[in-house]
Short mmCIF file of C-alpha atoms (C1' of nucleotides) in Angstrom, two decimals:
data_model
loop_
_atom_site.label_atom_id
_atom_site.label_comp_id
_atom_site.label_asym_id
_atom_site.label_seq_id
_atom_site.Cartn_x
_atom_site.Cartn_y
_atom_site.Cartn_z
CA UNK R 1 6.17 5.68 23.89
CA UNK R 2 4.19 2.94 25.59
CA UNK R 3 5.23 -0.49 26.64
CA UNK R 4 7.22 -2.53 24.15
CA UNK R 5 5.98 -5.82 22.79
CA UNK R 6 6.77 -8.96 24.71
CA UNK R 7 9.79 -9.81 22.60
CA UNK R 8 11.86 -7.21 24.43
CA UNK R 9 13.52 -9.80 26.61
CA UNK R 10 15.76 -12.61 25.36
CA UNK R 11 16.31 -11.17 21.87
CA UNK R 12 19.46 -9.40 20.77
CA UNK R 13 19.16 -5.72 19.91
CA UNK R 14 19.45 -6.54 16.24
CA UNK R 15 16.59 -9.05 16.44
CA UNK R 16 14.47 -6.60 18.44
CA UNK R 17 14.87 -4.03 15.69
CA UNK R 18 13.88 -6.51 12.99
CA UNK R 19 10.86 -7.68 14.93
CA UNK R 20 9.75 -4.09 15.42
CA UNK R 21 10.43 -3.29 11.76
CA UNK R 22 8.24 -6.21 10.65
CA UNK R 23 5.38 -4.79 12.66
CA UNK R 24 5.77 -1.15 11.69
CA UNK R 25 6.53 -1.68 7.99
CA UNK R 26 3.65 -4.14 7.59
CA UNK R 27 1.27 -1.73 9.25
CA UNK R 28 2.36 1.52 7.63
CA UNK R 29 4.46 0.76 4.58
CA UNK R 30 7.94 2.18 4.00
CA UNK R 31 7.23 5.88 3.57
CA UNK R 32 4.80 6.31 6.45
CA UNK R 33 6.92 4.27 8.87
CA UNK R 34 9.19 6.51 10.93
CA UNK R 35 12.51 5.25 12.24
CA UNK R 36 11.44 6.68 15.60
CA UNK R 37 8.35 4.42 15.44
CA UNK R 38 10.55 1.38 14.90
CA UNK R 39 12.99 2.35 17.67
CA UNK R 40 10.13 2.99 20.10
CA UNK R 41 8.49 -0.31 19.24
CA UNK R 42 11.81 -2.11 19.71
CA UNK R 43 12.47 -0.26 22.94
CA UNK R 44 15.90 0.93 21.83
CA UNK R 45 17.73 4.15 21.01
CA UNK R 46 17.22 5.48 17.49
CA UNK R 47 20.93 5.54 16.66
CA UNK R 48 21.12 1.77 17.00
CA UNK R 49 18.95 1.40 13.96
CA UNK R 50 21.67 3.01 11.87
CA UNK R 51 24.43 1.28 13.80
CA UNK R 52 23.08 -2.19 12.91
CA UNK R 53 21.37 -1.58 9.53
CA UNK R 54 23.05 1.56 8.11
CA UNK R 55 19.71 3.04 6.89
CA UNK R 56 15.96 2.73 6.97
CA UNK R 57 15.98 1.60 3.34
CA UNK R 58 18.45 -1.24 4.01
CA UNK R 59 16.41 -2.41 6.99
CA UNK R 60 13.27 -2.38 4.88
CA UNK R 61 14.95 -4.25 2.04
CA UNK R 62 15.99 -7.01 4.41
CA UNK R 63 12.50 -7.35 5.88
CA UNK R 64 10.93 -7.32 2.42
CA UNK R 65 13.30 -10.00 1.09
CA UNK R 66 12.34 -12.16 4.04
CA UNK R 67 8.62 -11.53 3.49
CA UNK R 68 8.82 -12.26 -0.22
CA UNK R 69 10.64 -15.48 0.60
CA UNK R 70 7.98 -16.33 3.16
CA UNK R 71 5.17 -15.60 0.71
CA UNK R 72 6.61 -17.38 -2.31
CA UNK R 73 9.25 -19.68 -0.90
CA UNK R 74 7.01 -22.65 -0.28
CA UNK R 75 4.76 -22.42 -3.31
CA UNK R 76 7.41 -23.49 -5.79
CA UNK R 77 8.27 -26.80 -4.08
CA UNK R 78 4.59 -27.69 -3.97
CA UNK R 79 4.13 -26.91 -7.66
CA UNK R 80 7.31 -28.54 -8.90
CA UNK R 81 6.83 -31.85 -7.09
CA UNK R 82 6.35 -34.53 -9.75
CA UNK R 83 5.29 -37.20 -7.24
CA UNK R 84 1.98 -35.59 -6.26
CA UNK R 85 -1.33 -35.37 -8.07
CA UNK R 86 -2.93 -32.12 -9.15
CA UNK R 87 -5.55 -32.62 -6.44
CA UNK R 88 -2.90 -33.02 -3.75
CA UNK R 89 -1.02 -29.97 -4.96
CA UNK R 90 -4.14 -27.84 -4.74
CA UNK R 91 -5.07 -29.12 -1.29
CA UNK R 92 -1.52 -28.68 0.03
CA UNK R 93 -1.24 -25.18 -1.41
CA UNK R 94 -4.59 -24.00 -0.08
CA UNK R 95 -4.02 -25.48 3.38
CA UNK R 96 -0.51 -24.12 3.66
CA UNK R 97 -1.33 -20.63 2.46
CA UNK R 98 -4.49 -20.35 4.52
CA UNK R 99 -2.57 -21.30 7.68
CA UNK R 100 0.24 -18.88 6.89
CA UNK R 101 -2.14 -16.01 6.12
CA UNK R 102 -4.24 -16.62 9.21
CA UNK R 103 -1.01 -15.93 11.11
CA UNK R 104 0.03 -13.03 8.85
CA UNK R 105 -3.10 -11.45 7.37
CA UNK R 106 -1.31 -8.25 6.40
CA UNK R 107 1.32 -10.09 4.35
CA UNK R 108 -0.39 -10.24 0.93
CA UNK R 109 -1.16 -6.52 0.79
CA UNK R 110 2.36 -5.72 1.99
CA UNK R 111 3.94 -7.93 -0.65
CA UNK R 112 1.61 -6.94 -3.49
CA UNK R 113 2.11 -3.25 -2.79
CA UNK R 114 5.85 -3.69 -2.94
CA UNK R 115 5.70 -5.71 -6.18
CA UNK R 116 3.55 -3.01 -7.77
CA UNK R 117 5.80 -0.12 -6.73
CA UNK R 118 9.14 -1.94 -7.12
CA UNK R 119 8.72 -4.85 -9.52
CA UNK R 120 12.49 -5.30 -9.67
CA UNK R 121 12.52 -6.70 -6.14
CA UNK R 122 10.15 -9.43 -7.27
CA UNK R 123 12.16 -10.27 -10.35
CA UNK R 124 14.99 -11.41 -8.07
CA UNK R 125 13.01 -14.32 -6.67
CA UNK R 126 13.91 -16.95 -9.19
CA UNK R 127 11.76 -19.84 -7.85
CA UNK R 128 8.59 -17.93 -8.79
CA UNK R 129 9.34 -18.02 -12.47
CA UNK R 130 9.66 -21.75 -12.41
CA UNK R 131 5.98 -22.04 -11.53
CA UNK R 132 4.81 -21.60 -15.07
CA UNK R 133 7.90 -22.58 -16.96
CA UNK R 134 8.77 -25.96 -15.64
CA UNK R 135 6.41 -27.04 -12.94
CA UNK R 136 4.55 -30.30 -12.67
CA UNK R 137 1.51 -28.27 -11.64
CA UNK R 138 1.32 -26.47 -14.97
CA UNK R 139 1.97 -29.66 -16.90
CA UNK R 140 -0.93 -31.27 -15.08
CA UNK R 141 -3.18 -28.28 -15.78
CA UNK R 142 -2.31 -28.37 -19.47
CA UNK R 143 -3.01 -32.08 -19.62
CA UNK R 144 -6.40 -31.66 -18.01
CA UNK R 145 -7.53 -28.51 -19.82
CA UNK R 146 -5.26 -27.90 -22.80
CA UNK R 147 -7.60 -25.29 -24.26
CA UNK R 148 -7.37 -22.93 -21.25
CA UNK R 149 -4.20 -20.97 -20.39
CA UNK R 150 -2.88 -22.44 -17.10
CA UNK R 151 -2.39 -18.94 -15.72
CA UNK R 152 -6.18 -18.67 -15.46
CA UNK R 153 -6.26 -21.52 -12.98
CA UNK R 154 -3.24 -20.30 -11.08
CA UNK R 155 -4.69 -16.82 -10.58
CA UNK R 156 -8.07 -18.29 -9.73
CA UNK R 157 -6.62 -20.53 -7.06
CA UNK R 158 -4.62 -17.60 -5.67
CA UNK R 159 -7.64 -15.32 -5.91
CA UNK R 160 -9.85 -17.72 -3.99
CA UNK R 161 -7.17 -18.29 -1.33
CA UNK R 162 -5.39 -14.95 -0.90
CA UNK R 163 -7.99 -12.33 -1.76
CA UNK R 164 -10.13 -12.94 1.36
CA UNK R 165 -7.11 -11.91 3.43
CA UNK R 166 -6.49 -8.82 1.33
CA UNK R 167 -10.13 -7.85 1.70
CA UNK R 168 -10.42 -9.00 5.31
CA UNK R 169 -11.21 -5.60 6.86
CA UNK R 170 -13.85 -4.97 4.20
CA UNK R 171 -15.42 -8.40 4.52
CA UNK R 172 -15.47 -8.31 8.32
CA UNK R 173 -17.23 -4.96 8.14
CA UNK R 174 -19.78 -6.05 5.52
CA UNK R 175 -20.72 -9.20 7.42
CA UNK R 176 -20.16 -7.85 10.97
CA UNK R 177 -17.71 -10.63 11.81
CA UNK R 178 -15.00 -10.66 14.44
CA UNK R 179 -11.51 -12.11 13.92
CA UNK R 180 -12.44 -15.51 15.30
CA UNK R 181 -15.50 -15.90 13.09
CA UNK R 182 -13.50 -14.79 10.07
CA UNK R 183 -10.76 -17.28 10.86
CA UNK R 184 -13.38 -20.02 11.03
CA UNK R 185 -14.55 -19.02 7.56
CA UNK R 186 -10.97 -19.21 6.31
CA UNK R 187 -10.68 -22.72 7.79
CA UNK R 188 -13.89 -23.69 5.99
CA UNK R 189 -12.37 -22.47 2.78
CA UNK R 190 -9.54 -24.97 3.13
CA UNK R 191 -12.16 -27.60 2.24
CA UNK R 192 -14.26 -25.50 -0.12
CA UNK R 193 -11.52 -24.14 -2.38
CA UNK R 194 -10.02 -27.49 -3.49
CA UNK R 195 -13.58 -28.69 -4.17
CA UNK R 196 -14.31 -25.57 -6.18
CA UNK R 197 -11.02 -25.77 -8.05
CA UNK R 198 -11.83 -29.29 -9.13
CA UNK R 199 -15.30 -28.41 -10.29
CA UNK R 200 -13.82 -25.50 -12.23
CA UNK R 201 -11.21 -27.77 -13.77
CA UNK R 202 -13.75 -30.45 -14.62
CA UNK R 203 -16.36 -28.13 -16.08
CA UNK R 204 -16.06 -27.70 -19.81
CA UNK R 205 -18.15 -25.03 -21.57
CA UNK R 206 -21.29 -26.24 -23.39
CA UNK R 207 -20.96 -26.06 -27.15
CA UNK P 1 8.91 17.36 -13.45
CA UNK P 2 9.17 17.30 -17.24
CA UNK P 3 6.25 17.60 -19.54
CA UNK P 4 2.80 17.56 -17.98
CA UNK P 5 0.18 15.05 -18.95
CA UNK P 6 -2.15 15.91 -21.82
CA UNK P 7 -4.90 17.16 -19.53
CA UNK P 8 -3.01 20.40 -18.98
CA UNK P 9 -5.15 22.29 -21.44
CA UNK P 10 -8.91 22.80 -21.14
CA UNK P 11 -9.15 21.90 -17.44
CA UNK P 12 -9.45 24.39 -14.63
CA UNK P 13 -6.56 24.59 -12.19
CA UNK P 14 -8.61 22.77 -9.58
CA UNK P 15 -9.35 19.91 -11.97
CA UNK P 16 -5.71 19.73 -13.03
CA UNK P 17 -4.69 19.31 -9.42
CA UNK P 18 -7.24 16.54 -8.87
CA UNK P 19 -6.19 14.73 -12.02
CA UNK P 20 -2.55 14.90 -10.97
CA UNK P 21 -3.43 13.82 -7.42
CA UNK P 22 -5.27 10.74 -8.75
CA UNK P 23 -2.13 9.74 -10.61
CA UNK P 24 0.40 10.43 -7.85
CA UNK P 25 -1.64 9.05 -4.93
CA UNK P 26 -2.56 5.88 -6.85
CA UNK P 27 1.07 5.31 -7.75
CA UNK P 28 2.72 6.16 -4.43
CA UNK P 29 0.11 6.21 -1.70
CA UNK P 30 -0.45 9.12 0.64
CA UNK P 31 2.80 9.20 2.62
CA UNK P 32 5.23 8.74 -0.26
CA UNK P 33 3.43 11.23 -2.49
CA UNK P 34 4.99 14.69 -2.22
CA UNK P 35 2.89 17.81 -2.80
CA UNK P 36 5.69 18.96 -5.09
CA UNK P 37 5.13 15.79 -7.16
CA UNK P 38 1.46 16.60 -7.51
CA UNK P 39 2.12 20.25 -8.39
CA UNK P 40 4.74 19.26 -10.97
CA UNK P 41 2.43 16.67 -12.51
CA UNK P 42 -0.38 19.23 -12.67
CA UNK P 43 1.98 21.84 -14.10
CA UNK P 44 1.06 24.41 -11.45
CA UNK P 45 2.67 26.27 -8.56
CA UNK P 46 2.79 24.42 -5.28
CA UNK P 47 0.93 27.09 -3.33
CA UNK P 48 -2.18 26.53 -5.43
CA UNK P 49 -2.57 23.11 -3.94
CA UNK P 50 -3.18 24.70 -0.55
CA UNK P 51 -5.15 27.56 -2.03
CA UNK P 52 -7.73 25.18 -3.52
CA UNK P 53 -7.61 22.20 -1.11
CA UNK P 54 -6.25 23.57 2.17
CA UNK P 55 -3.95 20.56 2.76
CA UNK P 56 -2.51 17.42 1.27
CA UNK P 57 -4.70 15.31 3.58
CA UNK P 58 -7.90 17.04 2.46
CA UNK P 59 -6.96 16.59 -1.18
CA UNK P 60 -6.26 12.91 -0.55
CA UNK P 61 -9.52 12.43 1.32
CA UNK P 62 -11.45 13.85 -1.62
CA UNK P 63 -9.70 11.61 -4.12
CA UNK P 64 -10.17 8.55 -1.88
CA UNK P 65 -13.89 9.23 -1.39
CA UNK P 66 -14.22 9.42 -5.14
CA UNK P 67 -12.25 6.19 -5.63
CA UNK P 68 -14.22 4.30 -3.00
CA UNK P 69 -17.42 5.47 -4.66
CA UNK P 70 -16.05 4.35 -8.01
CA UNK P 71 -15.05 0.96 -6.65
CA UNK P 72 -18.19 0.21 -4.66
CA UNK P 73 -20.77 2.56 -6.06
CA UNK P 74 -22.01 0.31 -8.83
CA UNK P 75 -21.85 -3.03 -7.06
CA UNK P 76 -24.76 -2.33 -4.71
CA UNK P 77 -27.30 -1.51 -7.45
CA UNK P 78 -26.36 -4.74 -9.25
CA UNK P 79 -26.79 -6.79 -6.08
CA UNK P 80 -29.96 -5.16 -4.82
CA UNK P 81 -31.86 -5.41 -8.11
CA UNK P 82 -34.80 -7.77 -7.52
CA UNK P 83 -35.68 -8.02 -11.23
CA UNK P 84 -32.55 -9.90 -12.31
CA UNK P 85 -31.53 -13.51 -11.87
CA UNK P 86 -28.50 -14.62 -9.92
CA UNK P 87 -26.83 -15.54 -13.21
CA UNK P 88 -27.43 -12.08 -14.65
CA UNK P 89 -26.12 -10.42 -11.52
CA UNK P 90 -22.90 -12.40 -11.67
CA UNK P 91 -22.39 -11.71 -15.37
CA UNK P 92 -23.13 -8.01 -14.98
CA UNK P 93 -20.85 -7.69 -11.97
CA UNK P 94 -17.93 -9.51 -13.59
CA UNK P 95 -18.24 -7.64 -16.88
CA UNK P 96 -18.58 -4.26 -15.19
CA UNK P 97 -15.71 -4.75 -12.77
CA UNK P 98 -13.39 -6.25 -15.34
CA UNK P 99 -13.96 -3.29 -17.67
CA UNK P 100 -13.46 -0.80 -14.87
CA UNK P 101 -10.29 -2.47 -13.62
CA UNK P 102 -8.80 -2.80 -17.10
CA UNK P 103 -9.01 1.01 -17.14
CA UNK P 104 -7.85 1.42 -13.53
CA UNK P 105 -5.65 -1.56 -12.63
CA UNK P 106 -4.13 0.17 -9.60
CA UNK P 107 -7.51 0.90 -8.05
CA UNK P 108 -8.04 -2.28 -5.97
CA UNK P 109 -4.67 -2.11 -4.25
CA UNK P 110 -5.15 1.60 -3.59
CA UNK P 111 -8.59 1.06 -2.09
CA UNK P 112 -7.69 -2.08 -0.13
CA UNK P 113 -4.62 -0.42 1.36
CA UNK P 114 -6.71 2.51 2.54
CA UNK P 115 -9.40 0.26 4.00
CA UNK P 116 -6.75 -1.67 5.92
CA UNK P 117 -5.00 1.38 7.33
CA UNK P 118 -8.11 3.52 7.83
CA UNK P 119 -11.19 1.29 8.14
CA UNK P 120 -13.26 4.23 9.32
CA UNK P 121 -13.23 5.71 5.82
CA UNK P 122 -14.83 2.53 4.52
CA UNK P 123 -17.47 2.43 7.20
CA UNK P 124 -18.86 5.67 5.79
CA UNK P 125 -19.92 4.05 2.52
CA UNK P 126 -23.36 2.93 3.45
CA UNK P 127 -24.35 1.12 0.22
CA UNK P 128 -21.71 -1.53 0.86
CA UNK P 129 -23.34 -2.78 4.00
CA UNK P 130 -26.55 -3.36 2.16
CA UNK P 131 -24.86 -6.05 0.10
CA UNK P 132 -25.21 -8.71 2.75
CA UNK P 133 -28.03 -7.31 4.78
CA UNK P 134 -30.77 -6.73 2.30
CA UNK P 135 -29.72 -7.58 -1.19
CA UNK P 136 -31.48 -9.76 -3.68
CA UNK P 137 -28.12 -11.30 -4.49
CA UNK P 138 -27.67 -12.71 -1.01
CA UNK P 139 -31.26 -13.89 -0.87
CA UNK P 140 -30.68 -15.76 -4.12
CA UNK P 141 -27.44 -17.28 -2.82
CA UNK P 142 -29.16 -18.46 0.36
CA UNK P 143 -32.00 -19.95 -1.64
CA UNK P 144 -29.59 -21.87 -3.88
CA UNK P 145 -27.11 -23.00 -1.23
CA UNK P 146 -28.61 -22.47 2.23
CA UNK P 147 -25.90 -24.54 3.91
CA UNK P 148 -23.03 -22.28 2.79
CA UNK P 149 -22.50 -18.75 4.19
CA UNK P 150 -23.18 -16.33 1.29
CA UNK P 151 -20.03 -14.41 2.15
CA UNK P 152 -18.03 -17.37 0.77
CA UNK P 153 -19.52 -16.84 -2.66
CA UNK P 154 -19.19 -13.08 -2.51
CA UNK P 155 -15.52 -13.21 -1.65
CA UNK P 156 -14.93 -15.95 -4.21
CA UNK P 157 -16.52 -13.90 -6.96
CA UNK P 158 -14.51 -10.86 -5.90
CA UNK P 159 -11.37 -12.95 -5.59
CA UNK P 160 -11.73 -14.38 -9.09
CA UNK P 161 -12.46 -10.95 -10.56
CA UNK P 162 -10.36 -8.47 -8.61
CA UNK P 163 -7.31 -10.43 -7.49
CA UNK P 164 -5.82 -10.79 -11.01
CA UNK P 165 -5.59 -6.99 -11.09
CA UNK P 166 -4.02 -6.80 -7.65
CA UNK P 167 -1.48 -9.41 -8.71
CA UNK P 168 -1.08 -8.09 -12.25
CA UNK P 169 2.64 -7.16 -12.02
CA UNK P 170 3.42 -10.55 -10.50
CA UNK P 171 1.37 -12.51 -13.03
CA UNK P 172 2.76 -10.61 -15.98
CA UNK P 173 6.26 -11.35 -14.75
CA UNK P 174 5.61 -15.05 -14.10
CA UNK P 175 4.05 -15.62 -17.52
CA UNK P 176 6.12 -13.06 -19.46
CA UNK P 177 3.02 -11.24 -20.70
CA UNK P 178 2.67 -7.66 -21.88
CA UNK P 179 -0.25 -5.38 -21.02
CA UNK P 180 -2.16 -6.25 -24.15
CA UNK P 181 -1.91 -10.00 -23.63
CA UNK P 182 -2.90 -9.60 -19.99
CA UNK P 183 -5.91 -7.50 -20.95
CA UNK P 184 -6.98 -10.27 -23.35
CA UNK P 185 -6.81 -12.75 -20.48
CA UNK P 186 -8.98 -10.46 -18.38
CA UNK P 187 -11.51 -10.30 -21.22
CA UNK P 188 -11.49 -14.10 -21.38
CA UNK P 189 -12.26 -14.17 -17.70
CA UNK P 190 -15.47 -12.24 -18.29
CA UNK P 191 -16.79 -15.46 -19.79
CA UNK P 192 -14.93 -17.91 -17.57
CA UNK P 193 -15.78 -16.45 -14.16
CA UNK P 194 -19.59 -16.57 -14.48
CA UNK P 195 -19.25 -20.13 -15.76
CA UNK P 196 -17.04 -21.04 -12.83
CA UNK P 197 -19.27 -19.29 -10.33
CA UNK P 198 -22.22 -21.33 -11.54
CA UNK P 199 -20.35 -24.60 -11.37
CA UNK P 200 -19.25 -23.67 -7.84
CA UNK P 201 -22.81 -22.81 -6.87
CA UNK P 202 -24.21 -25.95 -8.45
CA UNK P 203 -21.64 -28.32 -7.01
CA UNK P 204 -22.70 -29.89 -3.74
CA UNK P 205 -20.16 -31.89 -1.72
CA UNK P 206 -20.37 -35.66 -2.01
CA UNK P 207 -21.65 -37.35 1.12
"C1'" DT C 1 44.30 -6.05 34.55
"C1'" DA C 2 44.77 -3.10 30.71
"C1'" DA C 3 43.65 -2.61 26.11
"C1'" DA C 4 40.67 -3.32 22.42
"C1'" DT C 5 36.22 -3.81 20.61
"C1'" DA C 6 31.28 -3.58 20.64
"C1'" DT C 7 27.27 -1.36 22.08
"C1'" DT C 8 24.59 2.38 23.66
"C1'" DT C 9 23.19 7.18 24.62
"C1'" DA C 10 21.85 12.04 24.15
"C1'" DA C 11 22.49 15.61 21.33
"C1'" DT C 12 22.75 17.48 17.03
"C1'" DC C 13 22.48 18.30 12.07
"C1'" DA C 14 21.20 18.64 7.05
"C1'" DT C 15 17.58 17.93 4.26
"C1'" DT C 16 12.97 17.54 3.02
"C1'" DT C 17 8.33 18.60 3.30
"C1'" DG C 18 3.69 20.72 3.90
"C1'" DA C 19 2.08 25.01 4.63
"C1'" DT C 20 2.10 30.13 4.66
"C1'" DT C 21 2.65 34.75 2.99
"C1'" DA C 22 3.22 39.18 0.61
"C1'" DA C 23 3.11 40.81 -3.71
"C1'" DA C 24 1.96 40.63 -8.47
"C1'" DT C 25 -1.09 39.47 -12.11
"C1'" DT C 26 -5.35 38.43 -14.17
"C1'" DA C 27 -10.23 38.30 -14.30
"C1'" DT C 28 -14.57 40.01 -13.04
"C1'" DT C 29 -17.79 43.31 -11.38
"C1'" DT C 30 -19.59 47.82 -10.65
"C1'" DA L 1 -12.16 53.25 -15.78
"C1'" DA L 2 -11.93 51.99 -11.21
"C1'" DA L 3 -12.67 48.81 -7.72
"C1'" DT L 4 -12.89 44.30 -6.21
"C1'" DA L 5 -12.09 39.47 -6.27
"C1'" DA L 6 -9.74 35.50 -7.75
"C1'" DT L 7 -5.66 33.44 -9.07
"C1'" DT L 8 -0.84 32.89 -9.30
"C1'" DT L 9 4.05 33.37 -8.04
"C1'" DA L 10 8.48 33.18 -5.60
"C1'" DA L 11 10.17 33.11 -1.34
"C1'" DT L 12 10.12 31.61 3.12
"C1'" DC L 13 9.26 29.01 7.34
"C1'" DA L 14 8.43 25.53 11.14
"C1'" DA L 15 8.39 20.93 11.95
"C1'" DA L 16 9.66 16.40 11.13
"C1'" DT L 17 12.79 13.02 9.72
"C1'" DG L 18 16.86 9.96 8.68
"C1'" DA L 19 21.37 10.04 9.69
"C1'" DT L 20 25.64 11.28 12.26
"C1'" DT L 21 28.67 12.00 16.12
"C1'" DA L 22 31.29 12.30 20.44
"C1'" DA L 23 31.27 10.35 24.64
"C1'" DA L 24 30.05 6.89 27.91
"C1'" DT L 25 29.35 2.14 29.12
"C1'" DA L 26 29.71 -2.82 28.64
"C1'" DT L 27 31.95 -6.78 27.01
"C1'" DT L 28 35.69 -9.34 25.23
"C1'" DT L 29 40.46 -10.35 24.50
"C1'" DA L 30 45.32 -10.84 25.34
#
DNA sequence: TAAATATTTAATCATTTGATTAAATTATTT
DNA sequence: AAATAATTTAATCAAATGATTAAATATTTA
């Protein structure tokens, strides 16, 4: 196959395989990714994949654990922090996630697909379940809007932040935008989303 | 394997195959779906799949075209309609999509995955590109908030409406909800999202 | 420096899969 | 009733794939 990515030098064979696996699994998913694809991308012999990782499935599991940790690992500390205001939490979350997803736009679809097909992998990430059960964030939401289930606001904040990355190819096509223009829109949303979240939180229905 | 779904009677063989294909492809995606899975689910002999559809890929393409049409086919008429207000458009869109996705919660992930891996399939759906280029909806957004790119509001409305279905397994797990409770939350959002969209549209930044 | 260990290679294999086929059966047409 | 067409079946096949293996090479250790 063609030239390997630039990571070919300086990395150990094991790290080369993982780097290649991140690329190929994110792009194609588990079933459509071939071990030959991963070996070619890593620039190594196919047998080494089994030598280091025992099987395709084990390699995938390791990459997925890492990706789930990357996706969810930082959200819990933001939400649990009792020293920050609700406004700060929202701004920190939106800024952090937008930056991470600009770097890894395929991550949400990758992670959500895996959670839908293998929910048991997700259940193992214990910090996630603290978000609703014992987080300062939820306590602050309940205090501000006790009549609305806090999950509504959580999924709205996630929807406003993450969905544009999930729908990125569609949105770029609809609006004829290139990557750079789309990234600029995502940067704009770092300011817009916290503003919107606060207007949503402040707005009570008229009755 | 096992007992076939209830559609086994009354449908032609061709329709049985398509119904089974919708189930298996939505659940597993193209690569992980085996033609034997589809045949078993349809309760027919494997060779009939090729007799009627020529190949797995052609069968998939037909189902995907149908699903893309289902996902996008109704949004354009809502957005292009020059006789309805912006408020009505938002309410109609949210109500329609929420109802559709309650019935087909795996549809957004299925469609978004395909658009990401094969954007050329999406490019063929011409009504979608009318949404930004010549729709009443966008004209109304520009009139109301000329200083904000209308794509922000489109992706926000989609994010608020569609993302909770993409993240449904995750959200159900986090909040320990069953399907029925989650569906009730989605119904609540039919009222909440239009309200939120209007507060977002009405809120200008303080300067 | 020899032995032990780790890594790598090319070849190979078992299994799975999508597709094909000849023959049989059923349905339709003449 | 016979001929034709459509549908179905069981068996089979070629290709691809994940995994294995023996042998060679490189590195480390005593």
